[in-house]
Amino acid sequence: MTDFVHPALLFILGAVPIPFLKGTIRRVYLVLIPLLAIFAVLAMPPGSYGAATFIGQGILIAKVDRLSIVFATVFTIMALIGVVYALHLTRAGQHVAAFVYVGSALGVVFAGDYLTLYLFWEGMAFASAYLVFAQGGEKATRAAFRYLMVHVTGGVALLGGILVHGAAAGSLLFGPIEGGPMDGGMGAGAYLILAGFLLNAAVPPLNAWLTDTYPEATVTGAVFMSAFTTKTAVYVLARAFPGTELLVWLGTVMALYGVVYAVLENDSRRLLAYHIVSQVGYMVAGVGIGTEMAVNGATSHAFAHILYKGLLFMGAGAVIHVTGRRKLTELGGLYRTMPLTVALYMVGAFAISAFPFFSGFVTKSMVVAAAGHDHRALVMLALTMASSGTFLHTGLKLPYYMFFGTDRKLEAREPPRNMLVAMGMAAALCIAIGVFPGPLYALLPYPVDFEPYTGAHVTESLGILMFTALGFVIFLRALDPENTISLDTDWFYRKGARGFMWLAEKPLARYEKAVSDVSETAVLPFLHGSARAGLRLDLNGVDGVVNGVARSILTGGGALRRLQTGVVTHYALAMIAGVIAAIVVFAVVWR
Amino acid sequence: MIERIVDFFGDERHAIRRRRLFYLVLVLIVVADFLVSREHAEYLWERLPGWSAVYGFGSCVLLIFVSKFLGHQGGLMRREDYYD
């Protein structure tokens, strides 16, 4: 145990002192913990730690292998970047929530059994919800409640699945689900677990919580949220469900679903959130294909994605921080006042679009190539089309309408220095991974046999991307943002909840009122009347009879008592009278 | 340096030079696509030089118009106070 420091503990216990620290000491402390965590992950020897028995089940607090290390590495790096981005915050609440959130995500990544996993899974949901609540205002609060409801529902599905699966498999240890598609279908428990995982991965139709909530979170909170929840879900899918055919198709649909919605979006961060759906689609499809190359692709794409998506959210967040506006219809012309933000944002945009020498190029293409090697031409073409859409939105539409386009004469300046530094760190990593993919490839779970920089691959990518740009230039007017919102599957629970409230307020309440009216106007008076009648009957009838009988017995008793004189002669006289009477009766009757 | 690059992409003064540069890049990419080796191409389309340019442009146009069609005619886009 001595050579293993659980990084989840570093963050969760490390969150405790934050409210008590102030000023520079707090800032140094906030940076120190993620740095320690990065070193803890780098120094971590593979193995199993913290095996124990709990309510008769074997649990394993931490299982360290190549897959968990690569996710933990990028999680801790992103935690450092996110913390630097949030350093200017004076209140402790968001720092504490972010630390617990990161710690819980790391807890999931190392969880060796389902119970540990579930515990940290719920921790993530609650800690991240705080980052939305912290924004304040009715809109954010409502979105945060919806977020909690959805995730708690997903958590219940997961817990149910864990119990059913655990009972069937006889073990709660977390690993590839036995009885996968290869050997005759998964059980109900496995499907419930899969549903819980898919919800966190934002797979349609379970995706709407993401695009509903992320734009409402705080500027700094959204950066953390964009990195952890969905990628933790990709990790658990890669751990438990590699090679599940369903995931290939769900992932492919996701990749296109996100870009279609991104065309319609007006809110800058919601547009980016739809691109999380799209990009996670590549990872889900990669996990579904399940070959070594595909899982490597999914893992490395998650790694790159966390960094460039963090960078994009930081860029959009910087604009919101400075201007207070988030809708593309209200933004424009900021390139003059925020050139550094523009440049840093564009690094993220090139990375997500998979331009050569940016991180997406060396990771996304691995998933697409894996689909090709697996003879899935349709998947390959669909994913390539989604790449075009990605550049169209995050690389062209969003920056054009946010930073260039119509100059709306907004008062703006570069964001605080800590924000720029954090964006610079992420941008440097996006470029470093793109130029030198070797170290990232060395981290991946399987040996990498993939060369991204071939002539054909470079010209093909550039062709796709730059001719997408040509389409953008030609049809620019068609892309003008419109002041609308888009309906997504959250319609069902937002309108559904309203329908439920209507049912409760209108028909159910009316029925309840009718019932109480009947009881008040008819039943209650009847009951009162009959009670009164009963009382009268009781007092006058029953009591009269009882009292009368008692009274007559009393009088009879008194009369009898007076007969008892106690004088012997009286008794003798009575006996003689009795004997005479008997003789008379006998004589009369007998004759 | 960064400011000048950003300014080049934003300022109207550079519009003509920007446009020329853009078309030059497009031409260079298509020309380069004819020159690279394609030994490892697995699918038919991968062997066609210039395929990616056509597919990229087509994807872009398709995505814009299908999405806008779904948004306007399919009823996905609603007024901002829809849920209020």
XYZ file of C-alpha atoms in Angstrom:
675
model
C 0.000 0.000 0.000
C 2.904 2.347 0.672
C 3.832 2.758 -2.995
C 0.237 3.507 -3.940
C -1.459 6.784 -3.057
C -5.029 6.775 -4.311
C -5.372 10.065 -6.252
C -9.125 10.120 -5.497
C -8.255 10.484 -1.811
C -5.827 13.298 -2.610
C -8.649 15.271 -4.177
C -11.528 14.348 -1.867
C -9.607 14.742 1.398
C -7.702 17.606 -0.182
C -10.987 19.462 -0.647
C -11.537 19.697 3.111
C -9.059 22.494 3.967
C -9.967 24.713 0.974
C -12.620 26.812 2.786
C -10.144 27.557 5.585
C -7.383 28.853 3.317
C -7.238 32.357 1.911
C -5.440 34.316 -0.786
C -2.093 33.168 -2.110
C -1.882 30.200 0.248
C -5.141 28.854 -1.144
C -4.029 29.379 -4.732
C -0.753 27.556 -4.129
C -2.607 24.749 -2.359
C -5.157 24.428 -5.193
C -2.379 23.931 -7.739
C -0.317 21.698 -5.474
C -2.946 18.955 -5.063
C -3.411 18.227 -8.805
C 0.382 18.333 -9.230
C 0.774 15.742 -6.473
C -1.968 13.682 -8.118
C -0.187 13.779 -11.479
C 2.984 12.487 -9.823
C 1.007 9.856 -7.911
C -0.454 8.569 -11.189
C 2.883 8.631 -13.015
C 4.583 6.730 -10.194
C 1.783 4.192 -9.847
C 2.756 0.510 -10.226
C 0.060 -1.685 -11.821
C -1.672 -4.058 -9.456
C -4.633 -4.506 -7.145
C -5.001 -2.513 -3.949
C -7.436 -2.438 -1.051
C -9.072 -5.849 -1.445
C -11.616 -6.481 1.323
C -14.917 -8.160 2.038
C -18.053 -6.116 2.532
C -21.457 -7.680 3.318
C -20.136 -10.980 2.051
C -18.903 -9.552 -1.250
C -15.331 -9.218 -2.390
C -14.516 -5.571 -3.088
C -11.424 -4.034 -4.584
C -10.904 -0.321 -3.983
C -8.306 0.152 -6.683
C -7.248 -1.843 -9.704
C -4.394 -0.247 -11.613
C -3.688 -1.289 -15.191
C -2.824 0.432 -18.458
C -6.399 1.449 -19.242
C -6.984 3.061 -15.850
C -3.593 4.791 -15.868
C -4.155 6.512 -19.220
C -7.514 7.914 -18.074
C -6.147 8.889 -14.663
C -3.231 10.684 -16.327
C -5.420 12.920 -18.448
C -7.910 13.426 -15.596
C -5.228 14.741 -13.284
C -3.706 16.930 -16.015
C -7.127 18.369 -16.787
C -7.773 18.913 -13.095
C -4.611 21.037 -12.939
C -5.647 23.055 -16.020
C -9.198 23.503 -14.717
C -7.953 24.631 -11.328
C -5.630 27.200 -12.901
C -8.557 28.447 -15.000
C -10.633 28.867 -11.833
C -7.928 30.412 -9.638
C -9.516 33.876 -9.695
C -12.645 32.598 -7.895
C -12.742 33.950 -4.350
C -15.413 31.665 -2.977
C -14.454 28.161 -1.892
C -17.633 26.312 -2.892
C -16.828 25.656 -6.527
C -13.248 24.635 -5.755
C -14.485 22.100 -3.212
C -17.124 20.746 -5.616
C -14.605 20.511 -8.445
C -12.131 18.630 -6.223
C -14.797 16.154 -5.075
C -15.920 15.774 -8.701
C -12.402 15.048 -9.970
C -11.742 12.749 -7.010
C -14.921 10.796 -7.690
C -14.060 10.449 -11.382
C -10.653 9.065 -10.386
C -12.405 6.769 -7.919
C -14.469 5.336 -10.776
C -11.403 4.942 -12.968
C -9.612 2.844 -10.364
C -12.675 1.030 -8.969
C -12.059 -2.729 -8.949
C -15.624 -3.640 -7.998
C -19.090 -2.399 -8.800
C -19.947 -1.163 -5.295
C -16.941 1.149 -5.156
C -17.710 2.239 -8.687
C -21.318 3.024 -7.795
C -20.326 5.053 -4.759
C -17.983 7.301 -6.739
C -20.438 7.381 -9.668
C -23.067 9.054 -7.477
C -20.417 11.287 -5.927
C -19.652 12.605 -9.409
C -23.326 13.351 -10.088
C -23.826 15.364 -6.909
C -20.507 17.213 -6.982
C -20.953 18.210 -10.611
C -24.548 19.333 -10.019
C -23.171 21.872 -7.545
C -21.199 23.479 -10.373
C -24.528 24.267 -12.023
C -26.311 25.324 -8.831
C -23.409 27.692 -8.139
C -24.315 29.693 -11.240
C -27.458 30.820 -9.421
C -30.635 32.118 -11.020
C -33.795 30.240 -11.794
C -32.688 28.849 -15.150
C -29.531 27.276 -13.777
C -31.247 25.969 -10.657
C -33.950 24.282 -12.708
C -31.386 22.794 -15.080
C -29.358 21.543 -12.102
C -32.400 19.834 -10.624
C -33.174 18.182 -13.950
C -29.525 17.093 -14.149
C -29.725 15.537 -10.690
C -33.022 13.790 -11.434
C -31.681 12.286 -14.655
C -28.428 11.144 -13.076
C -30.086 9.722 -10.003
C -32.435 7.783 -12.313
C -29.428 6.506 -14.258
C -27.765 5.640 -10.959
C -30.786 3.603 -9.894
C -30.662 1.673 -13.191
C -26.962 1.074 -12.602
C -27.483 -0.077 -9.006
C -30.322 -2.381 -10.069
C -28.107 -3.777 -12.808
C -25.223 -4.273 -10.376
C -27.422 -6.247 -7.975
C -29.016 -8.406 -10.681
C -25.704 -8.973 -12.430
C -23.914 -9.609 -9.138
C -26.497 -12.189 -8.113
C -26.229 -13.947 -11.496
C -22.435 -13.809 -11.834
C -21.690 -14.414 -8.166
C -19.150 -11.607 -8.017
C -19.215 -7.831 -7.952
C -15.732 -7.434 -9.354
C -15.643 -4.933 -12.212
C -14.412 -6.297 -15.515
C -15.581 -7.339 -18.965
C -19.203 -8.458 -18.710
C -19.339 -12.230 -19.090
C -21.763 -13.647 -21.624
C -21.274 -10.867 -24.116
C -22.721 -11.016 -27.595
C -20.221 -13.735 -28.498
C -21.680 -16.300 -26.138
C -25.372 -15.841 -26.424
C -26.498 -12.429 -25.243
C -26.225 -10.462 -22.039
C -28.504 -10.809 -19.043
C -30.974 -8.208 -17.789
C -28.448 -7.027 -15.206
C -25.829 -6.359 -17.864
C -28.335 -4.351 -19.903
C -29.250 -2.230 -16.883
C -25.574 -1.552 -16.196
C -25.105 -0.672 -19.865
C -28.078 1.737 -19.689
C -26.542 3.483 -16.669
C -23.215 3.815 -18.496
C -24.849 4.999 -21.735
C -26.739 7.696 -19.867
C -23.489 9.176 -18.573
C -21.924 8.835 -22.015
C -24.835 10.966 -23.326
C -25.832 8.440 -25.962
C -29.097 9.524 -27.652
C -31.861 9.381 -26.567
C -30.222 9.677 -23.125
C -28.134 12.688 -24.146
C -30.274 15.707 -23.366
C -29.051 16.214 -19.781
C -25.678 17.230 -21.212
C -26.779 19.933 -23.630
C -29.427 21.080 -21.163
C -27.000 21.605 -18.278
C -23.510 22.455 -19.518
C -24.483 25.862 -20.934
C -26.085 26.752 -17.586
C -23.061 25.847 -15.445
C -20.613 28.443 -14.185
C -17.879 29.512 -16.594
C -15.268 27.536 -14.672
C -17.580 24.654 -13.737
C -18.449 23.861 -17.357
C -14.740 23.294 -18.066
C -14.637 20.513 -15.470
C -17.968 19.083 -16.561
C -16.935 18.906 -20.212
C -13.984 16.729 -19.222
C -15.092 14.196 -16.662
C -18.604 12.714 -16.743
C -18.773 11.522 -20.348
C -15.169 10.370 -20.452
C -15.579 8.365 -17.248
C -18.498 6.693 -19.022
C -16.272 5.946 -22.029
C -13.765 4.390 -19.636
C -16.310 2.077 -17.978
C -17.712 1.104 -21.398
C -14.201 0.271 -22.602
C -13.668 -1.761 -19.430
C -16.935 -3.695 -19.385
C -18.402 -3.727 -22.896
C -15.666 -3.816 -25.559
C -16.869 -5.415 -28.783
C -20.580 -4.875 -28.132
C -22.071 -4.474 -31.611
C -24.858 -2.168 -30.394
C -22.268 0.419 -29.396
C -20.869 0.684 -32.937
C -24.201 1.889 -34.256
C -25.097 4.018 -31.266
C -21.711 5.707 -31.519
C -22.022 6.346 -35.249
C -25.505 7.823 -34.826
C -24.207 9.970 -31.971
C -21.389 11.382 -34.052
C -23.879 12.655 -36.649
C -26.613 13.559 -34.136
C -24.327 16.049 -32.422
C -23.280 17.826 -35.611
C -26.849 18.092 -36.919
C -27.970 19.807 -33.735
C -24.879 22.003 -33.697
C -26.074 23.613 -36.954
C -29.229 24.785 -35.197
C -27.606 26.057 -32.001
C -27.338 29.684 -31.015
C -25.895 29.290 -27.496
C -22.095 29.049 -27.769
C -21.609 26.532 -24.996
C -24.596 24.423 -26.056
C -23.063 24.185 -29.535
C -19.852 22.924 -27.931
C -21.883 20.538 -25.772
C -23.448 19.009 -28.897
C -19.933 18.438 -30.133
C -19.187 16.480 -26.986
C -22.050 14.191 -28.009
C -20.544 13.947 -31.478
C -16.978 13.295 -30.333
C -17.976 10.806 -27.645
C -19.743 9.036 -30.514
C -16.340 8.216 -32.017
C -15.228 6.769 -28.691
C -18.407 4.718 -28.179
C -18.123 3.385 -31.736
C -14.460 2.565 -31.110
C -15.333 0.633 -27.943
C -18.079 -1.149 -29.875
C -15.723 -2.225 -32.659
C -13.588 -3.591 -29.867
C -10.416 -4.488 -31.770
C -7.114 -3.534 -30.139
C -6.703 -0.660 -32.578
C -10.262 0.564 -31.989
C -9.977 0.516 -28.193
C -6.618 2.293 -28.508
C -8.335 4.848 -30.747
C -11.224 5.370 -28.349
C -8.858 5.754 -25.397
C -6.463 8.134 -27.111
C -9.358 10.146 -28.523
C -10.781 10.494 -25.012
C -7.351 11.734 -23.893
C -7.123 14.321 -26.660
C -10.776 15.241 -26.356
C -10.553 16.141 -22.674
C -7.815 18.647 -23.435
C -9.209 20.288 -26.582
C -12.795 20.318 -25.306
C -11.591 21.876 -22.067
C -9.787 24.465 -24.177
C -12.884 25.205 -26.264
C -15.063 25.581 -23.169
C -12.395 27.810 -21.641
C -12.438 29.988 -24.769
C -16.224 30.304 -24.832
C -16.163 30.792 -21.057
C -13.643 33.623 -21.402
C -16.006 35.410 -23.792
C -18.930 34.919 -21.391
C -16.773 36.053 -18.463
C -15.774 39.238 -20.253
C -18.945 40.165 -22.151
C -21.650 38.424 -20.115
C -23.183 37.185 -23.368
C -23.442 33.634 -24.633
C -25.658 33.763 -27.711
C -24.035 33.928 -31.140
C -26.723 36.360 -32.288
C -25.436 38.820 -29.672
C -21.707 38.346 -30.233
C -19.283 39.394 -32.940
C -16.230 41.492 -33.674
C -14.307 40.454 -30.570
C -11.118 39.590 -32.477
C -9.824 43.127 -32.081
C -10.049 43.119 -28.304
C -9.430 39.421 -27.560
C -6.804 38.236 -30.089
C -5.085 35.844 -27.660
C -8.370 34.187 -26.764
C -9.150 33.840 -30.480
C -5.793 32.205 -31.178
C -6.014 29.823 -28.216
C -9.599 28.915 -29.029
C -8.592 28.174 -32.618
C -5.925 25.717 -31.431
C -8.732 23.793 -29.732
C -10.870 24.099 -32.841
C -8.105 22.707 -35.073
C -7.519 19.907 -32.574
C -11.179 18.814 -32.450
C -11.382 19.050 -36.253
C -8.356 16.752 -36.602
C -6.076 19.094 -38.562
C -2.620 17.654 -39.107
C -0.235 18.576 -36.263
C -3.095 18.941 -33.785
C -4.112 16.263 -31.291
C -7.381 15.136 -32.896
C -5.520 14.160 -36.044
C -3.515 11.430 -34.352
C -6.415 10.061 -32.265
C -9.686 10.442 -34.164
C -8.155 8.983 -37.305
C -7.217 5.871 -35.336
C -10.903 5.179 -34.641
C -11.835 5.813 -38.280
C -8.987 3.611 -39.505
C -10.012 0.881 -37.047
C -13.526 0.962 -38.528
C -11.927 0.601 -41.965
C -9.753 -2.356 -40.894
C -12.845 -3.986 -39.417
C -14.558 -3.723 -42.853
C -17.180 -1.265 -41.733
C -17.300 1.076 -44.721
C -20.566 2.729 -43.705
C -19.329 3.553 -40.223
C -16.129 4.924 -41.703
C -17.990 7.197 -44.126
C -20.418 8.413 -41.460
C -17.584 9.240 -39.059
C -15.718 11.086 -41.824
C -18.840 13.100 -42.543
C -19.110 13.965 -38.847
C -15.503 15.252 -38.988
C -16.561 17.671 -41.681
C -19.440 18.842 -39.473
C -17.112 19.269 -36.525
C -14.859 21.670 -38.384
C -17.901 23.417 -39.842
C -19.207 24.298 -36.380
C -16.414 24.505 -33.856
C -13.777 25.589 -36.348
C -15.773 27.941 -38.565
C -19.302 28.824 -37.450
C -18.680 29.407 -33.742
C -15.472 31.468 -34.064
C -16.867 33.362 -37.053
C -20.001 34.545 -35.290
C -18.353 34.908 -31.883
C -15.089 36.629 -32.764
C -15.477 37.940 -36.340
C -18.682 38.551 -38.303
C -20.848 41.535 -37.463
C -18.995 43.882 -35.108
C -21.436 44.534 -32.271
C -19.092 47.038 -30.589
C -19.031 45.042 -27.380
C -16.787 46.264 -24.623
C -14.266 43.505 -24.183
C -10.703 42.756 -23.123
C -8.586 39.655 -22.654
C -9.754 37.505 -19.688
C -7.792 37.330 -16.386
C -4.263 36.030 -16.734
C -4.909 32.728 -14.957
C -7.555 31.926 -17.588
C -5.121 32.643 -20.398
C -2.422 30.537 -18.730
C -4.819 27.589 -18.382
C -5.835 27.918 -22.026
C -2.164 28.125 -22.999
C -1.407 24.903 -21.109
C -4.228 23.051 -22.874
C -3.263 24.519 -26.262
C 0.375 23.501 -25.794
C -0.693 19.925 -25.047
C -3.048 19.854 -28.062
C -0.163 20.791 -30.336
C 2.403 18.613 -28.543
C 0.242 15.500 -28.888
C -0.403 16.287 -32.549
C 3.274 16.783 -33.379
C 4.699 14.038 -31.120
C 2.028 11.375 -30.703
C 4.629 8.856 -29.470
C 4.314 9.399 -25.698
C 0.509 9.211 -25.853
C 0.640 6.082 -28.008
C 3.039 4.548 -25.482
C 0.459 5.039 -22.723
C -2.353 3.225 -24.561
C -3.662 -0.156 -23.382
C -2.415 -2.107 -26.415
C 0.734 -1.797 -28.567
C 0.085 0.775 -31.299
C 0.528 -0.184 -34.929
C -0.676 2.991 -36.601
C 1.079 5.746 -38.518
C -1.051 8.903 -38.732
C 1.328 10.936 -40.900
C 1.146 9.282 -44.309
C 0.862 11.474 -47.375
C -2.530 10.106 -48.368
C -3.938 10.554 -44.885
C -2.730 14.149 -44.633
C -4.089 15.217 -48.019
C -7.327 13.351 -47.420
C -7.901 15.106 -44.083
C -6.984 18.491 -45.496
C -9.270 17.887 -48.465
C -12.227 17.052 -46.241
C -11.612 20.022 -43.960
C -10.709 22.766 -46.418
C -13.528 21.909 -48.804
C -15.853 22.005 -45.816
C -14.528 25.532 -45.399
C -15.411 26.199 -49.034
C -18.970 25.054 -48.356
C -19.031 27.344 -45.330
C -17.887 30.345 -47.337
C -20.437 29.700 -50.088
C -23.412 28.993 -47.808
C -22.484 31.359 -44.995
C -25.848 33.087 -44.943
C -27.657 29.766 -44.517
C -25.698 29.230 -41.309
C -26.588 32.548 -39.700
C -27.539 31.760 -36.104
C -31.195 32.173 -35.266
C -32.622 33.217 -31.962
C -34.191 29.862 -31.158
C -33.759 26.839 -28.967
C -33.796 23.276 -30.275
C -36.053 20.529 -29.028
C -34.179 17.468 -27.860
C -35.163 14.432 -25.837
C -35.356 16.565 -22.698
C -38.723 17.585 -24.192
C -40.116 14.308 -22.868
C -39.287 14.918 -19.235
C -39.682 18.683 -19.292
C -43.084 18.497 -20.971
C -43.750 15.127 -19.319
C -43.168 16.625 -15.868
C -45.487 19.451 -16.842
C -48.090 16.888 -17.941
C -47.686 15.109 -14.637
C -48.120 18.371 -12.745
C -51.209 19.124 -14.848
C -52.564 15.662 -14.044
C -51.931 16.303 -10.364
C -53.261 19.837 -10.365
C -56.255 19.490 -12.664
C -57.961 16.045 -12.892
C -56.588 14.536 -9.681
C -57.183 17.692 -7.666
C -60.690 18.029 -9.122
C -61.490 14.419 -8.277
C -60.153 14.924 -4.783
C -62.291 18.072 -4.391
C -65.418 16.278 -5.655
C -64.871 13.471 -3.188
C -64.389 15.859 -0.297
C -67.420 17.893 -1.422
C -69.642 14.803 -1.374
C -68.347 13.892 2.035
C -68.851 17.402 3.360
C -72.337 18.016 1.917
C -73.876 14.541 2.263
C -71.806 12.034 4.170
C -70.730 14.195 7.081
C -74.231 15.639 7.910
C -75.657 12.123 7.631
C -73.028 10.835 10.021
C -73.596 13.752 12.398
C -77.404 13.213 12.240
C -77.187 9.513 12.807
C -74.782 10.056 15.661
C -77.243 12.470 17.257
C -80.139 10.042 16.688
C -78.058 7.284 18.171
C -77.335 9.444 21.169
C -81.036 10.218 21.621
C -81.974 6.560 21.208
C -79.296 5.683 23.661
C -80.311 8.288 26.227
C -84.087 7.956 25.920
C -84.639 4.416 24.647
C -81.875 2.122 25.783
C -81.046 4.051 28.909
C -84.816 4.357 29.736
C -85.369 0.609 29.500
C -82.234 -0.204 31.408
C -82.942 2.387 34.055
C -86.616 1.338 34.279
C -85.741 -2.321 34.758
C -83.150 -1.402 37.306
C -85.569 0.897 39.061
C -88.350 -1.762 39.218
C -85.883 -4.350 40.465
C -84.821 -1.856 43.076
C -88.467 -1.219 44.149
C -89.291 -4.960 44.035
C -86.202 -5.593 46.085
C -87.312 -2.941 48.580
C -90.775 -4.477 48.830
C -89.293 -7.919 49.314
C -86.935 -6.477 51.896
C -89.939 -5.134 53.845
C -91.499 -8.623 53.826
C -88.478 -9.965 55.599
C -89.582 -8.997 59.063
C -87.354 -11.447 60.946
C -90.283 -12.292 63.375
C -90.878 -16.117 63.715
C -94.628 -15.798 64.216
C -94.942 -13.870 60.946
C -93.121 -16.660 59.126
C -95.327 -19.309 60.892
C -98.491 -17.464 59.904
C -97.254 -17.217 56.337
C -96.494 -20.943 56.252
C -100.007 -21.789 57.602
C -101.565 -19.451 55.011
C -99.463 -21.149 52.375
C -100.480 -24.655 53.438
C -104.204 -23.647 53.447
C -103.811 -22.119 49.998
C -102.128 -25.275 48.721
C -104.860 -27.504 50.125
C -107.513 -25.272 48.526
C -105.734 -25.332 45.180
C -105.131 -29.091 45.429
C -108.788 -29.759 46.344
C -110.113 -27.606 43.514
C -107.700 -28.829 40.853
C -107.761 -32.475 41.869
C -111.613 -32.625 41.924
C 2.606 38.350 -33.989
C -0.552 36.550 -32.867
C -2.470 39.815 -33.072
C -1.360 40.329 -36.664
C -2.400 36.833 -37.699
C -5.800 37.227 -36.016
C -6.151 40.642 -37.606
C -5.412 39.141 -41.035
C -8.390 36.807 -40.635
C -10.688 39.476 -39.276
C -10.029 42.781 -40.968
C -11.878 43.696 -44.158
C -8.690 45.260 -45.569
C -7.243 41.793 -46.126
C -10.388 40.285 -47.653
C -9.011 39.927 -51.177
C -5.651 38.515 -50.104
C -7.420 36.151 -47.740
C -9.657 34.884 -50.520
C -6.725 34.347 -52.894
C -4.765 32.484 -50.249
C -7.777 30.303 -49.516
C -8.275 29.280 -53.163
C -4.546 28.671 -53.544
C -4.637 26.304 -50.571
C -7.616 24.454 -52.068
C -5.830 23.984 -55.370
C -2.618 22.845 -53.651
C -4.509 20.252 -51.612
C -6.171 18.750 -54.684
C -2.893 18.731 -56.600
C -1.108 17.096 -53.661
C -3.876 14.499 -53.459
C -2.975 13.404 -56.993
C 0.715 13.026 -56.079
C 0.652 11.011 -52.834
C 1.091 7.269 -52.840
C -1.991 5.136 -52.164
C -0.554 1.662 -51.648
C -2.531 0.987 -48.494
C -5.906 2.139 -49.793
C -8.533 -0.395 -48.790
C -11.681 0.974 -50.364
C -12.487 2.072 -53.869
C -13.047 5.704 -52.989
C -9.726 5.942 -51.194
C -8.008 5.268 -54.505
C -9.712 8.212 -56.239
C -7.601 11.393 -56.072
C -9.718 14.376 -55.094
C -12.356 12.185 -53.480
C -11.887 13.797 -50.078
C -12.475 17.280 -51.530
C -15.754 16.199 -53.065
C -16.834 14.285 -49.980
C -15.890 17.140 -47.645
C -17.804 19.707 -49.661
C -20.783 17.372 -50.100
C -20.875 16.514 -46.380
C -20.787 20.166 -45.442
C -23.661 21.106 -47.775
C -25.692 18.061 -46.778
C -25.270 18.741 -43.062
C -26.234 22.404 -43.376
C -29.381 21.812 -45.381
C -30.591 18.604 -43.735
C -30.165 20.184 -40.298
C -31.876 23.420 -41.242
C -34.675 21.417 -42.859
C -35.143 19.409 -39.660
C -34.982 22.609 -37.633
C -37.504 24.586 -39.644
C -39.760 22.005 -41.265
C -39.254 19.245 -38.689
C -40.169 21.605 -35.868
C -36.959 21.190 -33.848
C -36.304 24.945 -33.611
C -38.631 26.781 -31.258
C -38.947 30.217 -29.747
C -36.684 30.804 -26.770
C -39.578 30.977 -24.315
C -40.906 27.600 -25.436
C -40.369 25.954 -22.047
C -41.346 28.958 -19.917
